[in-house]
């Protein structure tokens, strides 16, 4: 992992502030124009940051939720020890539901909350245990990214060209990303891949974030609009598709950024492997299939505008789901930090 | 046609200025924010308007080329009768090549140029014949749209929901459009369809133009980003896809706005009919198949920005073809002003 750190953002997407009293994030809504970091100390600020996508990417919001709850617990232990339990339980509820689709957020928040259940211990001790648990989640996320990179690299080699959707890179995690992890891993071995990055409307995570972090890491990247995917595939340019996931159901159905499902259909039509790369925490065996995944619908204004500039008639009706579901039948392999899985998929608890 | 005029923009996309001395167009780069008309009297201004997509849509740029050449001929006959032939031949060459993919532009320009070849007649007479020819092309375009609407309507009925890409509506023609013509035709009969409009990056013709003209005509429209097509198709919402064409090869391969091919693949995957609607002038029997169609590559800045606001790192590499080719095998039917054609397609001169 150490050898890879130079390739990723010198500034991690999500971490504890140096003194441990704040959740520190890159404000990704300011990229690529400016690299701005925020130190969040209040529940309202954390929820706003998650809902406004200042921090985004399923693994990163999981880590943010964990650190956020730990930060709030440490403060509650000092300022309101008598109501410590109520405070952290309520904060966990609010954080857990800040975004509904990614399973990592609830998973990470619940883990930190559970760690704080230490029979008979005073709030200060329990808060410290919660802080340690959040730090563990952070370190595990970094390690998971490295593992995904190592397993994913077995499917690829230098000289290949891959296509990715949205941002499942370093900015989406505490480490070297998920979908892009093998690209960073291979780069560290001197094997360079070219990445085609879908801009990913409405919020342009591909244009703003993926293009930015790959350029910064010295990896050749070509930006395209979402409607150009079929054309570049037909040109024979793309060797594989790499995407992340927000939730993977027991049968291998994959919920991910809106547009992923269309890319999967196009990859199948052109005979291109379609790989999903995600940490084990993204697997949700309790969800039987994609039909059961709640799909967040977001504001119509995201589609009617680009970066707050109007692009359509005011008030026009809009369809704006944040995610779609790619059926397992279109997924060539699922790469987690534990290995490479091929169909048929049967994930169990 | 008269009964349909109330449904289309009261201001036509392209026409002769009232005194016949200018090409008058809606500046579509200003929509939906403002309805601005331009009167163009110089070759440089006309070429700039075509290349900057102030006037766009294969039929509309054909009419614009025809009117433009006629306007220049009338002026040359008055101001420089001695060099009339050289002026109009040179102007025709420049107009013809303003955009390479649409066959209508060259077709219309050549038709007006040929009309001016009147043995022994003075320039003023020849210019008048050219002006009459341009007026004929304009009127024929209006009539062609109405015919496409009538034939296309036989494939649809009120209550259906259709999806369209880019803008092949009234703004793309001198009449009621091509892809959207049946929607207007059925509306005039009291049969209302809902239209899902892809925003169509990079230049957002769907968001800016299709949504605008349909709202203006009282037709329900829902805007979506290009990456949402697969999702809305999987939801079972879409009954048919309607798109225009910039050039149709002899074998039925269709060159149209980038993104069309991907929509066609997705329609096939979901069992949804994919209809191409275009005037006969779009048929190019001299092009054997789609592989022979020149595909215009446009400026990287179109992808790096939205409405001149930067959305990606400056200088990032970009893939930006203006068009793609949909193989005939994915086209359920081709509707022209002469009828409905089903595969296998064999268009002859």
XYZ file of C-alpha atoms in Angstrom:
698
model
C 0.000 0.000 0.000
C 2.807 2.404 0.831
C 4.199 2.202 -2.671
C 0.827 3.169 -4.080
C 0.298 6.247 -1.958
C 2.258 8.475 -4.290
C -0.158 7.613 -7.064
C -3.281 8.652 -5.234
C -4.395 12.070 -4.162
C -1.847 13.360 -1.669
C -4.935 14.595 0.092
C -7.246 11.687 0.970
C -10.934 12.045 0.223
C -11.936 11.327 3.836
C -10.043 11.166 7.160
C -9.961 12.267 10.793
C -8.812 15.861 11.183
C -5.338 15.917 12.743
C -6.651 16.411 16.285
C -9.389 13.811 15.905
C -12.213 16.223 16.678
C -13.581 16.599 13.165
C -14.461 14.633 10.043
C -12.206 16.041 7.332
C -13.214 15.647 3.673
C -12.326 16.999 0.261
C -15.348 19.014 -0.854
C -15.839 17.202 -4.152
C -18.425 19.685 -5.357
C -15.520 22.154 -5.792
C -13.486 19.846 -8.070
C -11.898 20.161 -10.546
C -11.804 23.927 -10.086
C -10.411 23.973 -6.553
C -9.146 21.535 -3.937
C -11.075 22.540 -0.814
C -11.137 20.568 2.448
C -13.901 20.817 5.031
C -13.690 19.998 8.746
C -17.121 18.861 9.914
C -17.960 18.779 13.613
C -21.776 18.824 13.652
C -24.323 16.185 12.695
C -26.143 18.650 10.457
C -22.919 19.491 8.646
C -22.066 15.838 8.114
C -25.512 14.993 6.760
C -25.441 17.998 4.461
C -22.025 16.972 3.157
C -23.237 13.435 2.423
C -26.531 14.489 0.848
C -24.922 17.247 -1.234
C -22.284 14.779 -2.426
C -19.397 16.818 -0.983
C -18.242 13.360 0.053
C -19.563 10.564 -2.176
C -18.752 7.062 -3.322
C -20.138 4.177 -1.294
C -16.891 3.301 0.539
C -16.042 6.947 1.265
C -19.453 7.740 2.693
C -19.183 4.614 4.831
C -15.880 5.856 6.245
C -17.332 9.351 6.591
C -20.309 7.994 8.528
C -17.995 6.015 10.818
C -15.654 8.921 11.506
C -18.593 11.295 11.811
C -20.310 9.197 14.469
C -17.028 8.768 16.363
C -16.401 12.510 16.333
C -19.907 13.167 17.655
C -19.456 10.494 20.352
C -16.187 12.022 21.570
C -17.818 15.407 21.867
C -20.968 14.050 23.536
C -18.812 12.226 26.095
C -17.213 15.525 27.058
C -20.129 17.915 26.776
C -23.231 15.804 27.569
C -22.168 12.548 29.209
C -25.592 12.089 30.846
C -27.351 11.832 27.492
C -24.532 10.027 25.684
C -26.588 6.994 24.649
C -29.485 8.997 23.314
C -27.154 11.313 21.432
C -25.163 8.639 19.638
C -28.205 6.475 18.906
C -30.034 9.403 17.414
C -26.965 10.563 15.475
C -26.496 7.053 14.107
C -30.119 6.984 12.926
C -29.734 10.277 11.116
C -26.374 9.407 9.544
C -27.543 5.947 8.491
C -30.436 7.368 6.511
C -28.579 10.287 4.920
C -28.498 8.294 1.683
C -30.625 5.181 1.208
C -28.997 3.153 -1.583
C -25.419 2.495 -0.509
C -25.269 -0.278 2.034
C -21.802 0.739 3.282
C -23.068 3.783 5.131
C -25.474 1.883 7.376
C -22.918 -0.901 7.757
C -20.153 1.450 8.936
C -22.372 3.519 11.209
C -23.810 0.409 12.834
C -20.338 -0.993 13.387
C -19.155 2.114 15.218
C -22.384 2.283 17.209
C -22.076 -1.368 18.230
C -18.459 -0.865 19.265
C -19.648 1.754 21.737
C -21.782 -0.757 23.574
C -19.329 -1.534 26.371
C -21.108 -2.674 29.510
C -20.520 -0.398 32.483
C -17.853 1.773 30.823
C -18.109 5.573 31.091
C -18.945 7.571 27.955
C -15.357 8.779 27.511
C -14.095 5.197 27.311
C -16.926 4.145 25.024
C -16.280 7.137 22.739
C -12.624 6.154 22.557
C -13.582 2.623 21.524
C -15.869 4.076 18.865
C -13.054 6.290 17.605
C -10.760 3.275 17.399
C -13.441 1.376 15.487
C -13.812 4.227 12.989
C -10.034 4.300 12.563
C -10.149 0.550 11.913
C -12.843 1.023 9.274
C -10.683 3.704 7.654
C -7.597 1.485 7.610
C -9.585 -1.501 6.422
C -10.962 0.580 3.570
C -7.432 1.478 2.480
C -6.425 -2.165 2.673
C -9.573 -3.303 0.857
C -8.835 -0.974 -2.015
C -5.329 -2.428 -2.301
C -6.758 -5.959 -2.325
C -9.333 -5.085 -4.971
C -6.489 -3.597 -6.988
C -4.435 -6.765 -6.689
C -7.304 -9.104 -7.614
C -8.566 -6.798 -10.362
C -5.087 -6.580 -11.868
C -5.233 -10.299 -12.644
C -7.945 -9.522 -15.223
C -6.011 -6.734 -16.957
C -2.575 -5.838 -18.290
C -0.646 -2.767 -19.407
C -1.580 -1.420 -22.830
C -5.263 -2.173 -22.392
C -7.915 0.510 -22.608
C -10.740 0.403 -20.093
C -13.944 2.375 -19.788
C -15.377 3.522 -16.472
C -18.558 5.255 -15.391
C -18.945 7.812 -12.613
C -16.092 7.866 -10.087
C -15.090 4.745 -8.233
C -11.528 5.913 -7.797
C -9.453 7.258 -4.952
C -11.971 10.034 -4.400
C -14.699 7.474 -3.730
C -12.757 5.721 -0.958
C -10.141 6.303 1.690
C -7.621 4.419 -0.491
C -6.902 3.870 -4.191
C -10.510 3.334 -5.157
C -12.456 0.292 -6.259
C -13.100 0.259 -10.025
C -9.879 2.187 -10.632
C -7.806 0.299 -8.030
C -6.327 -2.155 -10.566
C -5.373 0.761 -12.805
C -3.348 2.262 -9.944
C -1.969 -1.143 -8.954
C -0.748 -1.857 -12.474
C 0.662 1.667 -12.798
C 2.788 0.991 -9.712
C 4.169 -2.046 -11.559
C 4.951 0.049 -14.619
C 1.954 -1.200 -16.593
C -0.084 1.703 -17.913
C -3.719 1.452 -19.028
C -5.670 4.147 -20.808
C -9.001 5.016 -19.206
C -12.073 6.296 -21.046
C -14.145 8.184 -18.484
C -17.878 8.765 -19.003
C -18.687 12.269 -17.845
C -21.701 10.830 -15.970
C -24.521 13.300 -16.032
C -26.234 14.732 -14.150
C -23.522 15.402 -11.587
C -20.500 14.870 -13.836
C -18.459 12.772 -11.427
C -16.544 11.330 -14.376
C -15.615 14.707 -15.857
C -15.001 16.443 -12.557
C -13.506 13.663 -10.440
C -12.302 10.665 -12.467
C -10.572 12.793 -15.104
C -9.045 14.937 -12.346
C -7.667 12.124 -10.201
C -6.318 10.111 -13.150
C -4.568 13.124 -14.679
C -3.110 13.908 -11.277
C -1.785 10.337 -11.075
C -0.262 10.478 -14.541
C -2.660 7.934 -16.053
C -3.836 8.719 -19.596
C -7.535 9.501 -19.578
C -9.980 10.370 -22.343
C -13.258 12.031 -21.457
C -16.472 11.249 -23.318
C -20.145 12.020 -22.851
C -22.459 9.239 -21.721
C -24.047 8.947 -25.164
C -20.696 8.158 -26.810
C -20.124 4.814 -25.075
C -21.683 2.658 -27.813
C -19.697 4.432 -30.498
C -16.311 4.012 -28.819
C -17.112 0.368 -28.087
C -18.014 -0.229 -31.732
C -14.702 1.353 -32.739
C -13.019 -1.566 -30.959
C -11.157 0.704 -28.576
C -12.409 -0.673 -25.251
C -10.976 -3.894 -23.783
C -12.985 -3.953 -20.563
C -15.445 -1.958 -18.478
C -14.636 -1.286 -14.812
C -17.344 0.066 -12.519
C -17.947 0.236 -8.794
C -21.127 -0.627 -6.923
C -23.330 0.911 -4.265
C -24.993 -2.366 -3.372
C -24.693 -5.921 -4.688
C -27.635 -8.246 -4.048
C -27.322 -11.910 -3.125
C -27.894 -12.972 -6.735
C -25.223 -10.606 -8.099
C -27.522 -7.823 -9.304
C -25.583 -4.563 -8.984
C -26.975 -1.181 -7.962
C -24.642 1.574 -9.106
C -24.701 5.101 -10.518
C -27.438 5.770 -13.053
C -26.107 4.858 -16.488
C -24.212 1.766 -15.376
C -26.937 -0.609 -16.572
C -26.891 0.910 -20.059
C -23.101 0.550 -20.232
C -23.497 -3.112 -19.238
C -26.014 -3.761 -22.028
C -23.710 -2.062 -24.536
C -20.686 -4.020 -23.298
C -22.563 -7.292 -23.742
C -23.701 -6.259 -27.237
C -20.071 -5.576 -28.215
C -18.584 -8.633 -26.467
C -16.627 -6.563 -23.949
C -16.116 -7.868 -20.386
C -18.024 -5.907 -17.761
C -16.369 -6.015 -14.337
C -17.814 -4.728 -11.050
C -15.241 -3.941 -8.353
C -16.380 -3.257 -4.805
C -15.482 -3.992 -1.203
C -17.090 -6.925 0.568
C -19.105 -4.410 2.599
C -21.038 -3.629 -0.592
C -22.387 -7.171 -0.731
C -25.855 -7.335 0.752
C -26.925 -10.986 1.069
C -30.099 -9.832 2.820
C -31.248 -8.286 -0.455
C -32.317 -11.161 -2.683
C -32.090 -9.298 -5.978
C -31.935 -5.877 -7.563
C -35.700 -5.402 -7.516
C -35.493 -5.008 -3.728
C -32.877 -2.230 -3.753
C -34.368 1.175 -2.911
C -33.506 3.627 -5.687
C -33.024 7.208 -4.536
C -34.803 9.777 -6.743
C -33.009 13.124 -6.716
C -33.985 16.715 -7.461
C -35.204 17.559 -10.994
C -32.912 20.570 -10.915
C -29.882 18.290 -11.253
C -31.080 17.437 -14.780
C -32.393 20.901 -15.650
C -29.041 22.494 -14.861
C -25.332 21.843 -15.140
C -23.284 23.243 -12.287
C -26.219 25.529 -11.498
C -26.456 26.894 -15.074
C -29.904 26.296 -16.584
C -29.817 23.991 -19.614
C -33.529 23.314 -20.082
C -36.844 25.119 -19.777
C -37.558 25.939 -16.138
C -40.069 23.534 -14.640
C -39.865 20.883 -17.359
C -40.695 17.408 -16.023
C -37.640 15.311 -15.248
C -36.701 11.673 -14.652
C -33.777 11.571 -12.201
C -33.007 8.312 -10.432
C -29.582 8.333 -8.782
C -28.935 4.661 -9.456
C -29.916 1.804 -11.702
C -29.672 -1.964 -11.333
C -27.522 -4.076 -13.630
C -28.784 -7.668 -13.720
C -26.199 -10.245 -12.721
C -26.490 -11.850 -16.154
C -24.631 -8.877 -17.640
C -21.784 -8.914 -15.083
C -18.708 -10.819 -16.317
C -17.067 -10.882 -12.880
C -17.337 -9.256 -9.460
C -14.030 -8.335 -7.857
C -13.959 -7.804 -4.100
C -11.148 -7.522 -1.595
C -11.494 -11.291 -1.122
C -11.194 -12.419 -4.726
C -12.777 -12.632 -8.152
C -16.281 -14.064 -8.430
C -17.811 -15.402 -11.625
C -21.462 -16.157 -12.415
C -23.680 -17.615 -11.234
C -23.373 -15.471 -8.130
C -24.696 -16.598 -4.743
C -23.518 -14.279 -1.984
C -24.311 -15.408 1.529
C -23.888 -13.744 4.887
C -50.243 21.651 -43.159
C -52.126 24.801 -42.278
C -53.899 23.099 -39.400
C -50.574 22.078 -37.924
C -48.953 25.479 -37.976
C -50.447 26.469 -34.641
C -48.641 23.578 -33.015
C -45.180 24.510 -34.192
C -43.059 27.441 -33.277
C -44.844 30.571 -34.455
C -41.362 31.607 -35.524
C -39.955 29.135 -38.069
C -36.413 27.890 -37.557
C -35.302 29.016 -41.036
C -36.813 31.291 -43.720
C -36.206 34.167 -46.121
C -36.209 37.532 -44.378
C -39.324 39.456 -45.344
C -37.569 41.432 -48.093
C -35.785 38.359 -49.463
C -32.299 39.824 -49.016
C -31.251 37.772 -45.994
C -31.316 34.264 -44.572
C -33.313 34.535 -41.352
C -32.853 31.925 -38.624
C -33.647 31.372 -34.972
C -30.281 31.435 -33.181
C -30.694 28.059 -31.492
C -27.618 28.577 -29.327
C -29.689 31.118 -27.368
C -32.531 28.677 -26.577
C -34.215 28.035 -24.210
C -33.136 31.241 -22.521
C -34.091 33.631 -25.306
C -35.764 33.536 -28.725
C -33.311 35.467 -30.915
C -33.512 35.695 -34.711
C -30.537 36.498 -36.939
C -30.603 37.969 -40.457
C -27.561 36.698 -42.335
C -26.406 38.406 -45.525
C -22.749 37.333 -45.842
C -21.206 33.982 -46.717
C -18.975 34.137 -43.634
C -21.973 34.771 -41.407
C -23.915 31.877 -42.921
C -21.026 29.450 -42.557
C -20.449 30.550 -38.976
C -24.141 30.056 -38.179
C -24.093 26.534 -39.648
C -20.811 25.512 -38.029
C -21.749 26.994 -34.641
C -25.109 25.214 -34.811
C -27.100 28.441 -34.619
C -29.111 26.648 -37.304
C -28.909 22.851 -37.132
C -30.798 19.715 -38.039
C -30.144 18.179 -41.436
C -33.311 19.472 -43.163
C -32.971 22.963 -41.683
C -29.345 23.355 -42.707
C -30.297 22.168 -46.188
C -32.940 24.893 -46.398
C -30.495 27.382 -44.867
C -27.861 26.505 -47.472
C -30.404 26.902 -50.256
C -31.713 30.243 -49.027
C -28.184 31.391 -48.216
C -26.893 30.701 -51.707
C -29.945 32.376 -53.261
C -29.448 35.475 -51.111
C -25.781 35.668 -52.131
C -26.718 35.201 -55.795
C -29.257 38.029 -55.706
C -26.667 40.349 -54.192
C -23.903 39.259 -56.602
C -26.224 39.885 -59.554
C -26.665 43.469 -58.398
C -23.227 44.310 -57.084
C -20.807 42.177 -59.147
C -22.615 40.862 -62.241
C -19.312 40.395 -64.132
C -18.073 37.809 -61.631
C -21.476 36.265 -60.905
C -20.508 32.733 -61.918
C -17.286 32.684 -59.929
C -19.027 34.135 -56.878
C -21.898 31.671 -56.697
C -19.723 28.668 -57.560
C -17.265 29.580 -54.852
C -20.041 30.344 -52.349
C -21.650 26.993 -53.113
C -18.346 25.208 -52.488
C -17.950 26.894 -49.113
C -21.554 26.357 -48.014
C -21.569 22.741 -49.162
C -18.587 21.904 -46.963
C -19.672 23.861 -43.886
C -20.655 20.542 -42.315
C -19.630 17.234 -43.846
C -22.034 14.602 -42.519
C -25.527 15.724 -43.482
C -26.238 15.007 -47.126
C -29.104 17.522 -47.283
C -26.807 20.535 -47.218
C -24.854 19.560 -50.331
C -28.060 18.374 -51.994
C -29.885 21.672 -51.434
C -26.929 23.879 -52.341
C -26.318 21.928 -55.529
C -29.968 22.155 -56.476
C -30.005 25.949 -56.173
C -26.675 26.196 -57.993
C -27.930 24.010 -60.841
C -31.125 26.055 -61.123
C -28.953 29.117 -61.815
C -27.468 27.514 -64.914
C -29.724 29.195 -67.455
C -28.043 29.504 -70.850
C -27.623 33.115 -71.990
C -29.700 34.662 -69.200
C -28.348 37.684 -67.326
C -27.292 37.281 -63.673
C -30.380 39.032 -62.346
C -32.657 36.510 -64.053
C -30.513 33.590 -62.988
C -30.493 34.854 -59.381
C -34.293 35.073 -59.465
C -34.513 31.468 -60.646
C -32.178 30.454 -57.820
C -34.333 32.327 -55.326
C -37.432 30.549 -56.633
C -35.632 27.231 -56.322
C -34.695 27.965 -52.703
C -38.319 28.903 -51.992
C -39.370 25.579 -53.544
C -36.935 23.704 -51.314
C -38.370 25.538 -48.310
C -41.965 24.717 -49.243
C -41.061 21.128 -50.084
C -39.452 20.775 -46.677
C -42.634 21.935 -44.983
C -44.656 19.479 -47.072
C -42.159 16.657 -46.439
C -42.486 17.127 -42.702
C -46.256 16.864 -42.973
C -45.945 13.668 -45.025
C -43.503 12.139 -42.547
C -45.953 13.030 -39.814
C -48.808 11.320 -41.631
C -46.850 8.135 -42.395
C -45.244 8.058 -38.953
C -48.622 8.437 -37.275
C -49.668 5.059 -38.692
C -47.101 3.442 -36.354
C -48.293 5.238 -33.209
C -51.401 6.203 -31.300
C -52.461 8.560 -28.528
C -51.499 7.457 -25.025
C -48.173 6.021 -26.107
C -44.875 7.216 -24.677
C -41.988 7.685 -27.073
C -38.325 8.464 -26.511
C -36.326 10.755 -28.761
C -32.683 11.771 -28.980
C -31.323 15.180 -29.919
C -33.768 17.445 -31.737
C -35.454 16.315 -34.912
C -38.459 18.523 -34.329
C -39.770 21.750 -35.777
C -36.506 23.483 -34.920
C -34.588 21.038 -37.127
C -36.675 21.766 -40.219
C -38.730 24.444 -41.874
C -41.891 22.531 -40.893
C -43.117 20.281 -38.059
C -39.926 18.268 -37.862
C -39.084 14.706 -38.787
C -38.832 12.421 -35.741
C -41.390 14.547 -33.890
C -43.656 15.112 -36.905
C -46.040 12.238 -36.020
C -46.298 13.557 -32.473
C -47.510 16.901 -33.840
C -49.720 15.195 -36.430
C -51.422 13.060 -33.794
C -51.765 16.045 -31.462
C -53.678 17.842 -34.219
C -56.058 14.858 -34.236
C -56.495 15.042 -30.473
C -54.194 12.090 -29.774
C -51.536 13.035 -27.251
C -48.270 11.157 -26.781
C -45.779 11.714 -23.968
C -42.203 12.290 -25.106
C -39.076 11.380 -23.138
C -36.313 13.655 -24.418
C -32.644 12.721 -23.989
C -30.746 15.864 -23.096
C -28.124 14.897 -25.725
C -24.726 15.964 -24.566
C -22.491 17.610 -25.476
C -24.655 20.343 -26.999
C -27.887 19.568 -25.155
C -30.219 19.864 -28.128
C -32.732 17.662 -26.297
C -32.752 19.765 -23.136
C -32.532 23.120 -24.864
C -34.571 22.553 -28.021
C -36.783 19.450 -27.889
C -38.048 20.168 -24.381
C -38.623 23.805 -25.360
C -40.550 23.191 -28.568
C -42.694 20.401 -27.109
C -43.626 22.427 -24.027
C -44.464 25.332 -26.303
C -46.745 23.047 -28.315
C -48.502 21.684 -25.222
C -47.092 18.176 -25.580
C -46.067 16.489 -22.303
C -42.311 16.017 -22.205
C -39.996 14.466 -19.640
C -36.304 15.295 -19.752
C -33.644 12.703 -18.918
C -29.881 12.501 -19.214
C -28.391 10.260 -21.889
C -27.278 7.676 -19.325
C -30.854 7.140 -18.102
C -32.216 5.639 -21.329
C -31.616 2.008 -20.389
C -33.223 2.495 -16.995
C -36.422 4.082 -18.313
C -36.665 1.398 -21.000
C -36.327 -1.330 -18.384
C -39.102 0.330 -16.381
C -41.397 -0.486 -19.312
C -42.286 3.143 -19.888
C -41.196 3.513 -23.521
C -43.367 2.224 -26.390
C -41.176 3.362 -29.281
C -38.055 5.353 -30.129
C -38.285 8.121 -32.727
C -35.091 9.646 -34.127
C -34.119 11.645 -37.190
C -31.180 11.061 -39.504
C -28.396 13.065 -41.046
C -27.675 10.511 -43.746
C -29.123 7.090 -44.573
C -26.947 4.760 -46.645
C -28.226 2.494 -49.405
C -28.337 -0.473 -47.036
C -30.315 1.409 -44.373
C -27.423 2.245 -42.043
C -28.286 5.535 -40.334
C -25.883 8.337 -39.450
C -27.407 10.553 -36.778
C -26.451 12.519 -33.678
C -23.888 10.832 -31.445
C -25.735 8.645 -28.975
C -28.341 7.394 -31.428
C -26.562 4.086 -31.977
C -26.477 3.362 -28.254
C -30.197 4.090 -27.966
C -30.804 1.668 -30.836
C -28.854 -1.109 -29.104
C -30.769 -0.476 -25.881
C -34.116 -0.453 -27.713
C -33.328 -3.806 -29.313
C -32.269 -5.240 -25.941
C -35.605 -4.190 -24.438
C -37.764 -5.191 -27.422
C -38.784 -1.610 -28.218
C -39.331 -0.532 -31.854
C -36.688 1.893 -33.121
C -37.987 4.185 -35.886
C -35.933 6.553 -38.038
C -37.872 9.416 -39.614
C -36.256 11.561 -42.285
C -36.985 13.220 -45.609
C -36.145 11.430 -48.845
C -33.299 13.906 -49.322
C -31.535 12.200 -46.399
C -31.310 8.949 -48.363
C -27.913 8.630 -49.988
C -27.943 5.643 -52.346
C -24.407 6.556 -53.436
C -23.176 5.629 -49.956
C -23.212 1.843 -49.805
C -23.203 1.566 -46.023
C -22.503 3.410 -42.814
C -18.772 2.718 -42.903
C -18.496 5.158 -45.825
C -20.171 8.086 -44.038
C -17.666 10.764 -42.993
C -18.046 11.427 -39.266
C -17.351 15.000 -38.206
C -15.096 15.285 -35.137
C -15.817 18.443 -33.154
C -13.916 20.571 -30.645
C -12.835 18.947 -27.360
C -14.137 22.017 -25.565
C -17.716 20.919 -26.270
C -17.141 17.977 -23.912
C -14.950 19.823 -21.406
C -17.621 22.475 -20.878
C -21.368 22.906 -20.675
C -22.654 26.172 -22.084
C -19.102 27.524 -21.752
C -18.808 26.562 -18.053
C -15.835 24.241 -17.437
C -16.880 20.804 -16.190
C -13.577 18.932 -16.517
C -9.862 19.543 -16.067
C -8.618 21.977 -18.714
C -6.803 20.185 -21.498
C -8.007 16.673 -20.686
C -8.120 14.460 -23.787
C -11.576 14.133 -25.300
C -13.482 11.878 -27.710
C -16.073 13.996 -29.528
C -17.607 12.643 -32.726
C -20.704 14.575 -33.767
C -22.443 11.506 -35.173
C -22.563 7.753 -34.973
C -23.871 5.082 -37.317
C -26.741 2.793 -36.391
C -26.597 -0.430 -38.404
C -29.720 -1.141 -40.431
C -30.223 -4.356 -38.489
C -31.265 -2.302 -35.443
C -33.748 -0.099 -37.331
C -37.350 -1.355 -37.090
C -38.612 0.958 -39.837
C -37.548 4.036 -41.808
C -40.269 6.608 -42.352
C -39.822 9.109 -45.171
C -42.171 11.536 -46.859
C -42.892 8.746 -49.362
C -43.849 5.976 -46.952
C -42.749 3.460 -44.351
C -39.866 1.166 -45.224
C -39.100 -2.097 -43.446
C -35.923 -4.192 -43.505
C -34.133 -5.349 -45.504
C -33.491 -1.868 -46.865
C -32.249 -1.277 -50.427
C -32.424 2.392 -51.327
C -31.678 3.205 -54.942
C -31.280 6.484 -56.770
